[in-house]
Structures are given as structure tokens and as C-alpha cells.
Amino acid sequence: MAVDEVWVINALQGILPDQMLQFLYDHVLHPTSTLRTAYSHLLYGLQRLAQSLQPVVSPLAERAVGVLQDSPDIVFLGVLLAIIFVAFQFMLWVQRTISFFTRLALRAVLWMLVGLVIMAAWQRGPEAVAADAVVVVRRLVVYATMVKDIWLSEYQKYDAQTRAGSGAGGFGSGRGSTGAAKIPGSSGRSGRW
């Protein structure tokens, strides 16, 4: 065994059985194993590709470095775009994290409520739980009706104000609500706005 594989075997000595360590050495860490052979062939191929592309890539890289040295605005723009890209990626990561934990919390609340209903049905019986559910639904309907009435009354107030304001020449005509002539340099609205 070479020195670079000894630490792996020593680290796994007390964790894995001896048969597994021998299997690991024979098929992964041994210099003539299939994995090492494939890795060395891939590394050799990449080195040959780099050597064959060097005459083509080297002048292009030198020309690109020269252009970047001659025009620092391009470098500044590239750095600025990179910073903006990283900032957007960070914000998207934060958004995904927040949405994940929000969904997780809402699922936990949902399953907690399901569990509470099952426990209540188990302890009190289905008839008492159904009666409680009817009471809760009735209170929710009363609350929804109150919210609807408040919303409709506010909407009617707003609608009446809008109709009264545009009919008297307040918001629509550019004149004040008193109908007085417009003073140069003023907004034409009454003092309360």
C-alpha cells in the first residue's frame, strides 16, 4: 500500500469489518484497480486535450487579457454584473429557504390540528366532536358575516365620497370644492387635502 491510501484504511479500521476493508483496497485503492485505471486514463486524456488546445487558447487568452487591461470599464462592468448576479442568487436562496420553512411549519400545524381532532374524537367521542365543530363553524360564519358587513359599509362610504367629489368638480375638474377660480401656483384643491 502507498502512503496516500494508508490513512483511509486506518481511519476506517474500527468502523468497517476486515473483509470490507480488503474489498475497498482491492477494488478502489489498489493501483491496478479498475477505478484507478479509469481515473488515470481520464487524466491522461485531459492532459493531451489541454496540450493540443494550448496553441489555440493561449493567443486568445493573451488577447483577452490585453483588451481587459486597455479598457477597465469592461472589467468594472463585469465585476458589477457578477456582484448583482451573486446578490440575486443569494436573495433567491433566502426566498427558497423561507418558503421551505414556511411550508414546513404550515404542514406541521395542519398535521397537529388533524392529530388534535383525532385525539378529541378518541377522548370525547365523535358526537361531541361533531357538536363542537358545528359551534366553531357557526362562530366562523358569524365572524365572516360581520367582516362582510364592515367591508360593504366602507365600500359604500368610499363610493359615495367618490361620486360626490367628482360630481361637485372636486377631483375630476381640477377646481377646488368651493368652485372658486384657480389661483396661479396652487394645486386647486381645498385646504383639507
mmCIF file of C-alpha atoms in Angstrom:
data_model
loop_
_atom_site.group_PDB
_atom_site.id
_atom_site.type_symbol
_atom_site.label_atom_id
_atom_site.label_comp_id
_atom_site.label_asym_id
_atom_site.label_seq_id
_atom_site.Cartn_x
_atom_site.Cartn_y
_atom_site.Cartn_z
ATOM 1 C CA MET A 1 0.000 0.000 0.000
ATOM 2 C CA ALA A 2 1.114 3.516 -0.767
ATOM 3 C CA VAL A 3 1.221 6.239 1.836
ATOM 4 C CA ASP A 4 -1.817 8.108 0.462
ATOM 5 C CA GLU A 5 -4.125 5.096 0.925
ATOM 6 C CA VAL A 6 -2.903 4.136 4.411
ATOM 7 C CA TRP A 7 -4.763 6.918 6.178
ATOM 8 C CA VAL A 8 -8.073 5.888 4.554
ATOM 9 C CA ILE A 9 -7.670 2.282 5.668
ATOM 10 C CA ASN A 10 -6.553 3.363 9.159
ATOM 11 C CA ALA A 11 -9.496 5.755 9.501
ATOM 12 C CA LEU A 12 -11.973 3.033 8.565
ATOM 13 C CA GLN A 13 -10.244 0.303 10.607
ATOM 14 C CA GLY A 14 -12.638 0.292 13.559
ATOM 15 C CA ILE A 15 -15.750 1.158 11.525
ATOM 16 C CA LEU A 16 -15.783 -1.393 8.724
ATOM 17 C CA PRO A 17 -15.120 -5.145 9.006
ATOM 18 C CA ASP A 18 -11.824 -6.527 7.706
ATOM 19 C CA GLN A 19 -13.485 -8.101 4.661
ATOM 20 C CA MET A 20 -14.905 -4.732 3.601
ATOM 21 C CA LEU A 21 -11.530 -3.034 4.104
ATOM 22 C CA GLN A 22 -9.850 -5.658 1.922
ATOM 23 C CA PHE A 23 -12.582 -5.238 -0.712
ATOM 24 C CA LEU A 24 -12.109 -1.468 -0.601
ATOM 25 C CA TYR A 25 -8.367 -1.792 -1.030
ATOM 26 C CA ASP A 26 -8.593 -4.358 -3.842
ATOM 27 C CA HIS A 27 -11.238 -2.602 -5.939
ATOM 28 C CA VAL A 28 -10.802 1.096 -5.161
ATOM 29 C CA LEU A 29 -7.421 1.918 -3.626
ATOM 30 C CA HIS A 30 -5.101 -0.583 -5.331
ATOM 31 C CA PRO A 31 -3.029 0.989 -8.137
ATOM 32 C CA THR A 32 -4.200 -1.638 -10.657
ATOM 33 C CA SER A 33 -7.894 -1.436 -9.739
ATOM 34 C CA THR A 34 -10.452 -0.587 -12.407
ATOM 35 C CA LEU A 35 -11.337 2.719 -10.773
ATOM 36 C CA ARG A 36 -7.703 3.853 -10.585
ATOM 37 C CA THR A 37 -7.078 2.730 -14.171
ATOM 38 C CA ALA A 38 -10.114 4.624 -15.472
ATOM 39 C CA TYR A 39 -9.064 7.700 -13.484
ATOM 40 C CA SER A 40 -5.524 7.619 -14.879
ATOM 41 C CA HIS A 41 -6.818 7.203 -18.457
ATOM 42 C CA LEU A 42 -9.217 10.133 -17.985
ATOM 43 C CA LEU A 43 -6.449 12.289 -16.518
ATOM 44 C CA TYR A 44 -4.115 11.386 -19.385
ATOM 45 C CA GLY A 45 -6.822 12.237 -21.931
ATOM 46 C CA LEU A 46 -7.481 15.594 -20.319
ATOM 47 C CA GLN A 47 -3.756 16.395 -20.295
ATOM 48 C CA ARG A 48 -3.469 15.557 -24.014
ATOM 49 C CA LEU A 49 -6.552 17.679 -24.772
ATOM 50 C CA ALA A 50 -5.054 20.619 -22.845
ATOM 51 C CA GLN A 51 -1.751 20.249 -24.700
ATOM 52 C CA SER A 52 -3.477 20.132 -28.083
ATOM 53 C CA LEU A 53 -5.671 23.168 -27.319
ATOM 54 C CA GLN A 54 -2.863 25.267 -25.840
ATOM 55 C CA PRO A 55 -1.709 26.756 -29.200
ATOM 56 C CA VAL A 56 -5.283 27.871 -29.917
ATOM 57 C CA VAL A 57 -6.331 29.053 -26.481
ATOM 58 C CA SER A 58 -3.094 30.788 -25.461
ATOM 59 C CA PRO A 59 -3.246 33.629 -28.060
ATOM 60 C CA LEU A 60 -6.944 34.134 -27.384
ATOM 61 C CA ALA A 61 -6.308 34.359 -23.645
ATOM 62 C CA GLU A 62 -3.450 36.827 -24.181
ATOM 63 C CA ARG A 63 -5.615 38.972 -26.447
ATOM 64 C CA ALA A 64 -8.479 38.916 -23.903
ATOM 65 C CA VAL A 65 -6.123 39.954 -21.096
ATOM 66 C CA GLY A 66 -4.789 42.780 -23.271
ATOM 67 C CA VAL A 67 -8.314 44.028 -24.026
ATOM 68 C CA LEU A 68 -9.193 43.913 -20.344
ATOM 69 C CA GLN A 69 -6.069 45.887 -19.447
ATOM 70 C CA ASP A 70 -6.814 48.508 -22.118
ATOM 71 C CA SER A 71 -10.440 49.043 -21.065
ATOM 72 C CA PRO A 72 -11.061 48.960 -17.308
ATOM 73 C CA ASP A 73 -14.720 49.857 -17.916
ATOM 74 C CA ILE A 74 -15.355 46.334 -19.185
ATOM 75 C CA VAL A 75 -13.728 44.903 -16.065
ATOM 76 C CA PHE A 76 -15.813 47.184 -13.853
ATOM 77 C CA LEU A 77 -18.984 46.244 -15.719
ATOM 78 C CA GLY A 78 -18.142 42.551 -15.454
ATOM 79 C CA VAL A 79 -17.455 42.815 -11.722
ATOM 80 C CA LEU A 80 -20.660 44.806 -11.233
ATOM 81 C CA LEU A 81 -22.696 42.215 -13.147
ATOM 82 C CA ALA A 82 -21.066 39.430 -11.153
ATOM 83 C CA ILE A 83 -21.922 41.170 -7.868
ATOM 84 C CA ILE A 84 -25.518 41.706 -8.990
ATOM 85 C CA PHE A 85 -25.763 38.072 -10.081
ATOM 86 C CA VAL A 86 -24.435 36.838 -6.739
ATOM 87 C CA ALA A 87 -26.801 39.158 -4.863
ATOM 88 C CA PHE A 88 -29.794 37.883 -6.827
ATOM 89 C CA GLN A 89 -28.739 34.295 -6.287
ATOM 90 C CA PHE A 90 -28.429 34.969 -2.553
ATOM 91 C CA MET A 91 -31.872 36.593 -2.453
ATOM 92 C CA LEU A 92 -33.367 33.651 -4.350
ATOM 93 C CA TRP A 93 -31.692 31.266 -1.910
ATOM 94 C CA VAL A 94 -33.129 33.191 1.039
ATOM 95 C CA GLN A 95 -36.581 33.208 -0.596
ATOM 96 C CA ARG A 96 -36.446 29.451 -1.228
ATOM 97 C CA THR A 97 -35.297 28.833 2.344
ATOM 98 C CA ILE A 98 -38.067 30.979 3.805
ATOM 99 C CA SER A 99 -40.722 29.363 1.620
ATOM 100 C CA PHE A 100 -39.453 25.883 2.526
ATOM 101 C CA PHE A 101 -39.601 26.532 6.258
ATOM 102 C CA THR A 102 -42.976 28.276 5.919
ATOM 103 C CA ARG A 103 -44.409 25.263 4.102
ATOM 104 C CA LEU A 104 -42.836 23.008 6.695
ATOM 105 C CA ALA A 105 -44.379 24.995 9.564
ATOM 106 C CA LEU A 106 -47.805 25.098 7.900
ATOM 107 C CA ARG A 107 -47.694 21.351 7.291
ATOM 108 C CA ALA A 108 -46.728 20.799 10.912
ATOM 109 C CA VAL A 109 -49.660 22.961 12.036
ATOM 110 C CA LEU A 110 -52.025 21.109 9.703
ATOM 111 C CA TRP A 111 -50.968 17.694 10.957
ATOM 112 C CA MET A 112 -51.069 18.953 14.540
ATOM 113 C CA LEU A 113 -54.682 20.045 14.011
ATOM 114 C CA VAL A 114 -55.526 16.695 12.440
ATOM 115 C CA GLY A 115 -53.934 14.963 15.409
ATOM 116 C CA LEU A 116 -55.866 17.149 17.853
ATOM 117 C CA VAL A 117 -59.147 16.340 16.114
ATOM 118 C CA ILE A 118 -58.342 12.618 16.218
ATOM 119 C CA MET A 119 -57.374 12.826 19.901
ATOM 120 C CA ALA A 120 -60.548 14.775 20.696
ATOM 121 C CA ALA A 121 -62.642 12.230 18.829
ATOM 122 C CA TRP A 122 -60.889 9.433 20.685
ATOM 123 C CA GLN A 123 -61.349 11.044 24.096
ATOM 124 C CA ARG A 124 -64.799 12.654 23.806
ATOM 125 C CA GLY A 125 -66.430 10.598 21.094
ATOM 126 C CA PRO A 126 -67.465 11.530 17.573
ATOM 127 C CA GLU A 127 -70.819 13.064 18.588
ATOM 128 C CA ALA A 128 -69.257 15.634 20.947
ATOM 129 C CA VAL A 129 -66.577 16.496 18.371
ATOM 130 C CA ALA A 130 -69.258 16.995 15.698
ATOM 131 C CA ALA A 131 -71.207 19.278 18.055
ATOM 132 C CA ASP A 132 -68.032 21.282 18.784
ATOM 133 C CA ALA A 133 -67.324 21.522 15.053
ATOM 134 C CA VAL A 134 -70.827 22.893 14.435
ATOM 135 C CA VAL A 135 -70.304 25.547 17.131
ATOM 136 C CA VAL A 136 -66.918 26.546 15.672
ATOM 137 C CA VAL A 137 -68.310 26.724 12.123
ATOM 138 C CA ARG A 138 -71.279 28.810 13.342
ATOM 139 C CA ARG A 139 -68.921 31.288 15.042
ATOM 140 C CA LEU A 140 -66.774 31.490 11.906
ATOM 141 C CA VAL A 141 -69.849 32.205 9.775
ATOM 142 C CA VAL A 142 -70.944 34.966 12.188
ATOM 143 C CA TYR A 143 -67.446 36.473 12.078
ATOM 144 C CA ALA A 144 -67.345 36.279 8.263
ATOM 145 C CA THR A 145 -70.754 37.989 8.089
ATOM 146 C CA MET A 146 -69.508 40.796 10.347
ATOM 147 C CA VAL A 147 -66.406 41.264 8.199
ATOM 148 C CA LYS A 148 -68.556 41.312 5.046
ATOM 149 C CA ASP A 149 -70.903 43.934 6.532
ATOM 150 C CA ILE A 150 -67.980 46.147 7.592
ATOM 151 C CA TRP A 151 -66.379 45.826 4.168
ATOM 152 C CA LEU A 152 -69.617 46.639 2.332
ATOM 153 C CA SER A 153 -70.300 49.691 4.533
ATOM 154 C CA GLU A 154 -66.767 51.012 3.973
ATOM 155 C CA TYR A 155 -67.056 50.365 0.241
ATOM 156 C CA GLN A 156 -70.374 52.236 0.114
ATOM 157 C CA LYS A 157 -68.829 55.172 2.031
ATOM 158 C CA TYR A 158 -65.914 55.302 -0.400
ATOM 159 C CA ASP A 159 -68.238 55.037 -3.395
ATOM 160 C CA ALA A 160 -70.433 57.857 -2.052
ATOM 161 C CA GLN A 161 -67.378 60.072 -1.426
ATOM 162 C CA THR A 162 -66.050 59.390 -4.901
ATOM 163 C CA ARG A 163 -69.381 60.190 -6.578
ATOM 164 C CA ALA A 164 -69.868 63.350 -4.504
ATOM 165 C CA GLY A 165 -66.311 64.527 -5.163
ATOM 166 C CA SER A 166 -66.410 64.062 -8.941
ATOM 167 C CA GLY A 167 -69.935 65.447 -9.297
ATOM 168 C CA ALA A 168 -69.106 68.717 -7.482
ATOM 169 C CA GLY A 169 -65.968 69.284 -9.526
ATOM 170 C CA GLY A 170 -63.522 68.316 -6.733
ATOM 171 C CA PHE A 171 -61.186 65.642 -8.067
ATOM 172 C CA GLY A 172 -62.263 65.462 -11.694
ATOM 173 C CA SER A 173 -62.277 69.065 -12.908
ATOM 174 C CA GLY A 174 -59.113 70.454 -11.325
ATOM 175 C CA ARG A 175 -61.043 73.115 -9.356
ATOM 176 C CA GLY A 176 -61.495 73.321 -5.630
ATOM 177 C CA SER A 177 -64.618 72.022 -3.961
ATOM 178 C CA THR A 178 -65.847 75.598 -3.446
ATOM 179 C CA GLY A 179 -65.943 76.271 -7.199
ATOM 180 C CA ALA A 180 -63.648 79.320 -6.864
ATOM 181 C CA ALA A 181 -61.266 80.312 -9.620
ATOM 182 C CA LYS A 182 -57.909 78.624 -9.617
ATOM 183 C CA ILE A 183 -55.085 80.685 -8.142
ATOM 184 C CA PRO A 184 -51.851 80.510 -10.146
ATOM 185 C CA GLY A 185 -49.261 78.349 -8.399
ATOM 186 C CA SER A 186 -51.812 76.500 -6.250
ATOM 187 C CA SER A 187 -52.979 72.955 -6.682
ATOM 188 C CA GLY A 188 -56.634 73.954 -6.984
ATOM 189 C CA ARG A 189 -57.702 71.755 -4.084
ATOM 190 C CA SER A 190 -59.338 72.836 -0.869
ATOM 191 C CA GLY A 191 -57.346 73.231 2.337
ATOM 192 C CA ARG A 192 -58.350 69.890 3.792
ATOM 193 C CA TRP A 193 -56.481 67.904 1.114
#
